Amino acid sequence: MKTSENLGSQADWPSHPELLDWLATEFLRNGWDQKALQKQILMSATYRQDSKSTPELIEKDPDNRLLARGPRFRLQAELIRDQALYISGQLVETVGGPSVRPYQPDGIWDEINVYGNLRNYKHDSNDGLYRKSMYTIWKRTCAPPQMMLFDAPGRETCVVKTLPHQHAASGAHAAQ
């Protein structure tokens, strides 16, 4: 989609504004029942359709605005790590708090952080090892290896929305 999660304000208008209005009125009519709204979306024909991509679908809707096929892009690096932790039952979902230090290779930041607080990096020994990736300590000039492994963009410049072409600029070349 050609939006940075700012639908209709500073980006493209939604492809189906009437549908969004209808979903909003149904949400209200059902007493703000989030589970009912989620079930309604999950049971919809759009959500349940086949995700196979065909040349005809790509020609008709190259940006997949009509959601006629599965996503062409992978999950972001942070989400891949969080999903793996969640599936294994290890994800700690505590909200807020200080940055955490998950496992990293020994000496990862010793050369570039001579006088900083990451020299002789020691990983956490408590729940910090398994907190959501958004809490991971991250140096602008040296991303955590597990994030780079899954094509996280570098932090040298601002990235509003992670896209495949931004990964190539960071030197990572994984198959899409």
GROMACS .gro file of C-alpha atoms in nm:
model
  176
    1MET     CA    1   0.000   0.000   0.000
    2LYS     CA    2   0.115   0.352  -0.066
    3THR     CA    3   0.051   0.478   0.283
    4SER     CA    4   0.262   0.513   0.593
    5GLU     CA    5  -0.023   0.424   0.824
    6ASN     CA    6  -0.171   0.770   0.791
    7LEU     CA    7  -0.477   0.675   0.589
    8GLY     CA    8  -0.644   0.964   0.411
    9SER     CA    9  -0.465   1.236   0.602
   10GLN     CA   10  -0.127   1.266   0.430
   11ALA     CA   11  -0.129   0.950   0.221
   12ASP     CA   12  -0.358   0.759  -0.014
   13TRP     CA   13  -0.724   0.742   0.068
   14PRO     CA   14  -0.848   0.395   0.162
   15SER     CA   15  -0.956   0.182  -0.134
   16HIS     CA   16  -1.297   0.113   0.026
   17PRO     CA   17  -1.405   0.403   0.251
   18GLU     CA   18  -1.766   0.279   0.255
   19LEU     CA   19  -1.648  -0.054   0.397
   20LEU     CA   20  -1.455   0.124   0.673
   21ASP     CA   21  -1.765   0.331   0.754
   22TRP     CA   22  -1.979   0.015   0.764
   23LEU     CA   23  -1.730  -0.165   0.991
   24ALA     CA   24  -1.727   0.137   1.224
   25THR     CA   25  -2.107   0.143   1.248
   26GLU     CA   26  -2.115  -0.236   1.307
   27PHE     CA   27  -1.855  -0.195   1.581
   28LEU     CA   28  -2.072   0.070   1.745
   29ARG     CA   29  -2.396  -0.132   1.690
   30ASN     CA   30  -2.235  -0.434   1.862
   31GLY     CA   31  -2.150  -0.229   2.170
   32TRP     CA   32  -1.780  -0.182   2.087
   33ASP     CA   33  -1.730  -0.561   2.101
   34GLN     CA   34  -1.373  -0.607   1.972
   35LYS     CA   35  -1.400  -0.985   1.947
   36ALA     CA   36  -1.715  -0.958   1.737
   37LEU     CA   37  -1.544  -0.711   1.501
   38GLN     CA   38  -1.237  -0.934   1.471
   39LYS     CA   39  -1.457  -1.237   1.402
   40GLN     CA   40  -1.648  -1.043   1.139
   41ILE     CA   41  -1.322  -0.951   0.964
   42LEU     CA   42  -1.178  -1.303   0.995
   43MET     CA   43  -1.494  -1.460   0.851
   44SER     CA   44  -1.507  -1.219   0.554
   45ALA     CA   45  -1.459  -1.346   0.200
   46THR     CA   46  -1.157  -1.117   0.155
   47TYR     CA   47  -0.976  -1.258   0.458
   48ARG     CA   48  -1.062  -1.620   0.373
   49GLN     CA   49  -0.980  -1.613   0.001
   50ASP     CA   50  -0.695  -1.799  -0.163
   51SER     CA   51  -0.366  -1.609  -0.131
   52LYS     CA   52  -0.209  -1.734  -0.454
   53SER     CA   53  -0.075  -1.468  -0.683
   54THR     CA   54  -0.151  -1.492  -1.053
   55PRO     CA   55  -0.030  -1.277  -1.344
   56GLU     CA   56  -0.390  -1.154  -1.389
   57LEU     CA   57  -0.413  -1.037  -1.026
   58ILE     CA   58  -0.076  -0.864  -1.043
   59GLU     CA   59  -0.176  -0.685  -1.364
   60LYS     CA   60  -0.516  -0.582  -1.227
   61ASP     CA   61  -0.387  -0.474  -0.886
   62PRO     CA   62  -0.004  -0.441  -0.880
   63ASP     CA   63   0.003  -0.282  -0.531
   64ASN     CA   64  -0.247  -0.533  -0.385
   65ARG     CA   65  -0.473  -0.252  -0.265
   66LEU     CA   66  -0.774  -0.479  -0.312
   67LEU     CA   67  -0.611  -0.750  -0.098
   68ALA     CA   68  -0.672  -1.005  -0.372
   69ARG     CA   69  -0.365  -1.212  -0.285
   70GLY     CA   70  -0.127  -1.279   0.002
   71PRO     CA   71   0.140  -1.029   0.102
   72ARG     CA   72   0.448  -1.012  -0.120
   73PHE     CA   73   0.675  -0.900   0.160
   74ARG     CA   74   0.810  -1.065   0.472
   75LEU     CA   75   0.751  -0.965   0.829
   76GLN     CA   76   0.986  -0.703   0.968
   77ALA     CA   77   1.290  -0.830   1.158
   78GLU     CA   78   1.154  -0.726   1.496
   79LEU     CA   79   0.827  -0.909   1.431
   80ILE     CA   80   1.003  -1.228   1.321
   81ARG     CA   81   1.195  -1.239   1.651
   82ASP     CA   82   0.885  -1.158   1.855
   83GLN     CA   83   0.680  -1.424   1.674
   84ALA     CA   84   0.948  -1.686   1.739
   85LEU     CA   85   0.954  -1.595   2.109
   86TYR     CA   86   0.574  -1.595   2.127
   87ILE     CA   87   0.538  -1.934   1.959
   88SER     CA   88   0.799  -2.083   2.193
   89GLY     CA   89   0.612  -1.942   2.493
   90GLN     CA   90   0.906  -1.725   2.597
   91LEU     CA   91   0.789  -1.375   2.492
   92VAL     CA   92   0.767  -1.138   2.789
   93GLU     CA   93   0.498  -0.883   2.708
   94THR     CA   94   0.569  -0.635   2.986
   95VAL     CA   95   0.499  -0.283   2.861
   96GLY     CA   96   0.740   0.002   2.929
   97GLY     CA   97   1.063   0.010   3.121
   98PRO     CA   98   1.429   0.042   3.034
   99SER     CA   99   1.600  -0.101   2.728
  100VAL     CA  100   1.689  -0.467   2.748
  101ARG     CA  101   1.999  -0.657   2.644
  102PRO     CA  102   1.927  -0.990   2.472
  103TYR     CA  103   2.194  -1.239   2.374
  104GLN     CA  104   2.465  -1.094   2.145
  105PRO     CA  105   2.800  -1.228   2.023
  106ASP     CA  106   3.089  -1.153   2.260
  107GLY     CA  107   3.268  -0.827   2.181
  108ILE     CA  108   3.000  -0.711   1.934
  109TRP     CA  109   3.030  -0.344   2.027
  110ASP     CA  110   3.381  -0.324   2.174
  111GLU     CA  111   3.545  -0.169   1.867
  112ILE     CA  112   3.288   0.103   1.797
  113ASN     CA  113   3.191   0.185   2.153
  114VAL     CA  114   3.529   0.241   2.316
  115TYR     CA  115   3.403   0.483   2.581
  116GLY     CA  116   3.032   0.402   2.578
  117ASN     CA  117   2.804   0.200   2.797
  118LEU     CA  118   2.808  -0.104   2.567
  119ARG     CA  119   3.177  -0.190   2.590
  120ASN     CA  120   3.207  -0.540   2.739
  121TYR     CA  121   2.836  -0.593   2.668
  122LYS     CA  122   2.666  -0.837   2.904
  123HIS     CA  123   2.325  -0.976   2.817
  124ASP     CA  124   2.043  -0.965   3.069
  125SER     CA  125   1.994  -1.270   3.286
  126ASN     CA  126   1.624  -1.218   3.355
  127ASP     CA  127   1.308  -1.147   3.153
  128GLY     CA  128   1.502  -0.888   2.951
  129LEU     CA  129   1.630  -1.169   2.731
  130TYR     CA  130   1.280  -1.232   2.599
  131ARG     CA  131   1.111  -0.892   2.596
  132LYS     CA  132   0.961  -0.754   2.277
  133SER     CA  133   1.215  -0.638   2.021
  134MET     CA  134   1.105  -0.277   2.050
  135TYR     CA  135   1.281  -0.267   2.390
  136THR     CA  136   1.614  -0.402   2.263
  137ILE     CA  137   1.908  -0.165   2.306
  138TRP     CA  138   2.023  -0.061   1.959
  139LYS     CA  139   2.323   0.143   1.857
  140ARG     CA  140   2.266   0.360   1.552
  141THR     CA  141   2.589   0.245   1.390
  142CYS     CA  142   2.563  -0.124   1.477
  143ALA     CA  143   2.230  -0.303   1.485
  144PRO     CA  144   2.180  -0.622   1.684
  145PRO     CA  145   2.291  -0.915   1.467
  146GLN     CA  146   1.959  -1.098   1.490
  147MET     CA  147   1.787  -0.789   1.345
  148MET     CA  148   2.038  -0.757   1.060
  149LEU     CA  149   2.000  -1.128   0.988
  150PHE     CA  150   1.633  -1.066   0.911
  151ASP     CA  151   1.698  -0.754   0.700
  152ALA     CA  152   1.628  -0.476   0.947
  153PRO     CA  153   1.720  -0.143   0.789
  154GLY     CA  154   2.010   0.052   0.936
  155ARG     CA  155   1.942   0.339   1.174
  156GLU     CA  156   2.168   0.590   1.000
  157THR     CA  157   1.857   0.747   0.844
  158CYS     CA  158   1.491   0.762   0.945
  159VAL     CA  159   1.272   0.481   0.809
  160VAL     CA  160   0.897   0.537   0.843
  161LYS     CA  161   0.792   0.205   0.692
  162THR     CA  162   1.019  -0.090   0.622
  163LEU     CA  163   1.016  -0.187   0.255
  164PRO     CA  164   1.220  -0.449   0.066
  165HIS     CA  165   1.422  -0.192  -0.127
  166GLN     CA  166   1.544  -0.040   0.201
  167HIS     CA  167   1.698  -0.372   0.300
  168ALA     CA  168   1.917  -0.381  -0.008
  169ALA     CA  169   2.062  -0.044   0.091
  170SER     CA  170   2.168  -0.189   0.426
  171GLY     CA  171   2.365  -0.462   0.255
  172ALA     CA  172   2.129  -0.746   0.338
  173HIS     CA  173   2.013  -0.958   0.045
  174ALA     CA  174   1.769  -1.221   0.163
  175ALA     CA  175   1.520  -1.387  -0.068
  176GLN     CA  176   1.175  -1.230  -0.059
   0.00000   0.00000   0.00000
